[in-house]
GROMACS .gro file of C-alpha atoms in nm:
model
  115
    1MET     CA    1   7.684   4.252   3.079
    2GLU     CA    2   7.784   4.278   2.716
    3SER     CA    3   8.129   4.149   2.624
    4ALA     CA    4   8.370   4.331   2.395
    5THR     CA    5   8.264   4.101   2.111
    6GLY     CA    6   7.893   4.168   2.165
    7PRO     CA    7   7.615   3.972   2.326
    8LYS     CA    8   7.616   3.594   2.299
    9LEU     CA    9   7.337   3.341   2.302
   10SER     CA   10   7.389   3.113   2.598
   11SER     CA   11   7.310   2.750   2.528
   12ASP     CA   12   7.232   2.721   2.900
   13LEU     CA   13   6.937   2.955   2.852
   14LEU     CA   14   6.798   2.737   2.573
   15ARG     CA   15   6.869   2.399   2.728
   16GLY     CA   16   6.541   2.239   2.820
   17HIS     CA   17   6.351   2.423   2.547
   18THR     CA   18   6.441   2.196   2.255
   19ASP     CA   19   6.106   2.018   2.262
   20THR     CA   20   5.917   2.348   2.262
   21ILE     CA   21   6.129   2.477   1.973
   22VAL     CA   22   6.045   2.164   1.771
   23LEU     CA   23   5.675   2.188   1.862
   24GLY     CA   24   5.673   2.555   1.758
   25ILE     CA   25   5.818   2.474   1.418
   26LEU     CA   26   5.570   2.191   1.366
   27HIS     CA   27   5.290   2.426   1.471
   28LYS     CA   28   5.337   2.586   1.126
   29GLY     CA   29   5.308   2.249   0.947
   30ASP     CA   30   5.463   1.907   0.899
   31ALA     CA   31   5.838   1.894   0.843
   32TYR     CA   32   6.115   1.637   0.816
   33GLY     CA   33   6.410   1.623   1.056
   34PHE     CA   34   6.674   1.807   0.856
   35GLU     CA   35   6.416   2.067   0.752
   36ILE     CA   36   6.354   2.143   1.122
   37TYR     CA   37   6.730   2.172   1.176
   38ASN     CA   38   6.758   2.418   0.886
   39THR     CA   39   6.456   2.618   1.009
   40ILE     CA   40   6.629   2.671   1.344
   41LEU     CA   41   6.944   2.792   1.170
   42GLU     CA   42   6.745   3.021   0.942
   43ARG     CA   43   6.524   3.171   1.213
   44THR     CA   44   6.827   3.252   1.428
   45GLY     CA   45   7.034   3.396   1.145
   46GLU     CA   46   7.269   3.099   1.190
   47GLN     CA   47   7.348   3.221   1.543
   48TYR     CA   48   7.216   2.905   1.707
   49GLU     CA   49   7.262   2.547   1.598
   50LEU     CA   50   7.106   2.249   1.768
   51LYS     CA   51   7.305   1.932   1.715
   52GLU     CA   52   7.124   1.676   1.503
   53THR     CA   53   7.159   1.414   1.779
   54THR     CA   54   6.986   1.653   2.021
   55LEU     CA   55   6.705   1.708   1.771
   56TYR     CA   56   6.656   1.340   1.697
   57SER     CA   57   6.644   1.266   2.072
   58SER     CA   58   6.374   1.533   2.096
   59TYR     CA   59   6.176   1.377   1.808
   60LYS     CA   60   6.190   1.037   1.978
   61ARG     CA   61   6.085   1.180   2.316
   62LEU     CA   62   5.800   1.386   2.166
   63GLU     CA   63   5.675   1.086   1.970
   64GLN     CA   64   5.683   0.865   2.280
   65ASP     CA   65   5.485   1.135   2.465
   66ARG     CA   66   5.232   1.141   2.175
   67CYS     CA   67   5.303   1.510   2.108
   68ILE     CA   68   5.406   1.432   1.751
   69SER     CA   69   5.355   1.149   1.508
   70SER     CA   70   5.573   1.055   1.213
   71TYR     CA   71   5.528   0.915   0.866
   72TRP     CA   72   5.743   0.843   0.566
   73GLY     CA   73   5.728   1.089   0.277
   74ASP     CA   74   5.698   1.013  -0.091
   75GLU     CA   75   6.021   0.865  -0.226
   76THR     CA   76   5.967   1.013  -0.572
   77GLN     CA   77   6.104   1.348  -0.449
   78GLY     CA   78   6.453   1.216  -0.371
   79ALA     CA   79   6.563   1.044  -0.053
   80ARG     CA   80   6.298   0.892   0.169
   81ARG     CA   81   6.225   1.137   0.450
   82ARG     CA   82   6.055   1.089   0.782
   83TYR     CA   83   5.807   1.370   0.843
   84TYR     CA   84   5.681   1.482   1.181
   85HIS     CA   85   5.328   1.600   1.250
   86LEU     CA   86   5.202   1.791   1.555
   87THR     CA   87   4.920   1.609   1.736
   88ALA     CA   88   4.639   1.765   1.939
   89ARG     CA   89   4.831   1.674   2.253
   90GLY     CA   90   5.141   1.842   2.106
   91ARG     CA   91   4.947   2.161   2.037
   92ALA     CA   92   4.825   2.164   2.400
   93VAL     CA   93   5.178   2.103   2.535
   94TYR     CA   94   5.313   2.379   2.309
   95ARG     CA   95   5.051   2.628   2.435
   96GLN     CA   96   5.129   2.537   2.798
   97ASN     CA   97   5.505   2.562   2.744
   98MET     CA   98   5.461   2.905   2.584
   99ALA     CA   99   5.248   3.023   2.877
  100ASN     CA  100   5.517   2.894   3.115
  101TRP     CA  101   5.786   3.073   2.912
  102GLU     CA  102   5.599   3.404   2.918
  103PHE     CA  103   5.548   3.372   3.295
  104THR     CA  104   5.919   3.291   3.341
  105GLN     CA  105   6.020   3.594   3.132
  106LYS     CA  106   5.806   3.819   3.350
  107ILE     CA  107   5.954   3.681   3.672
  108LEU     CA  108   6.310   3.715   3.538
  109ALA     CA  109   6.240   4.071   3.421
  110ASP     CA  110   6.105   4.156   3.766
  111LEU     CA  111   6.405   3.997   3.940
  112MET     CA  112   6.649   4.180   3.715
  113GLU     CA  113   6.447   4.503   3.739
  114ILE     CA  114   6.415   4.528   3.362
  115ARG     CA  115   6.058   4.657   3.378
   0.00000   0.00000   0.00000
């Protein structure tokens, strides 16, 4: 049901999808942490903001799971930045998570009789 102020994005609906969001951004190419944060803001029209601590926890988890790797960028372009790169395992996890998401959307649509 829409409220008087309009629809709202529920953080509960996005909780658990942080890793997939990060993998999706890295699917387009390597990026550093704050760049990923800004991409999320930009893509959502600044309607959704992931806390930096949440993102950095995701980076650590994804790196431990070998879904991403990291490297230090060239310092000649300002502050030293840690870049993240999507691995082959990360691409496979991203594809599986997207398939799971599409399946979940279908089930929810059926349960809510949207279709």
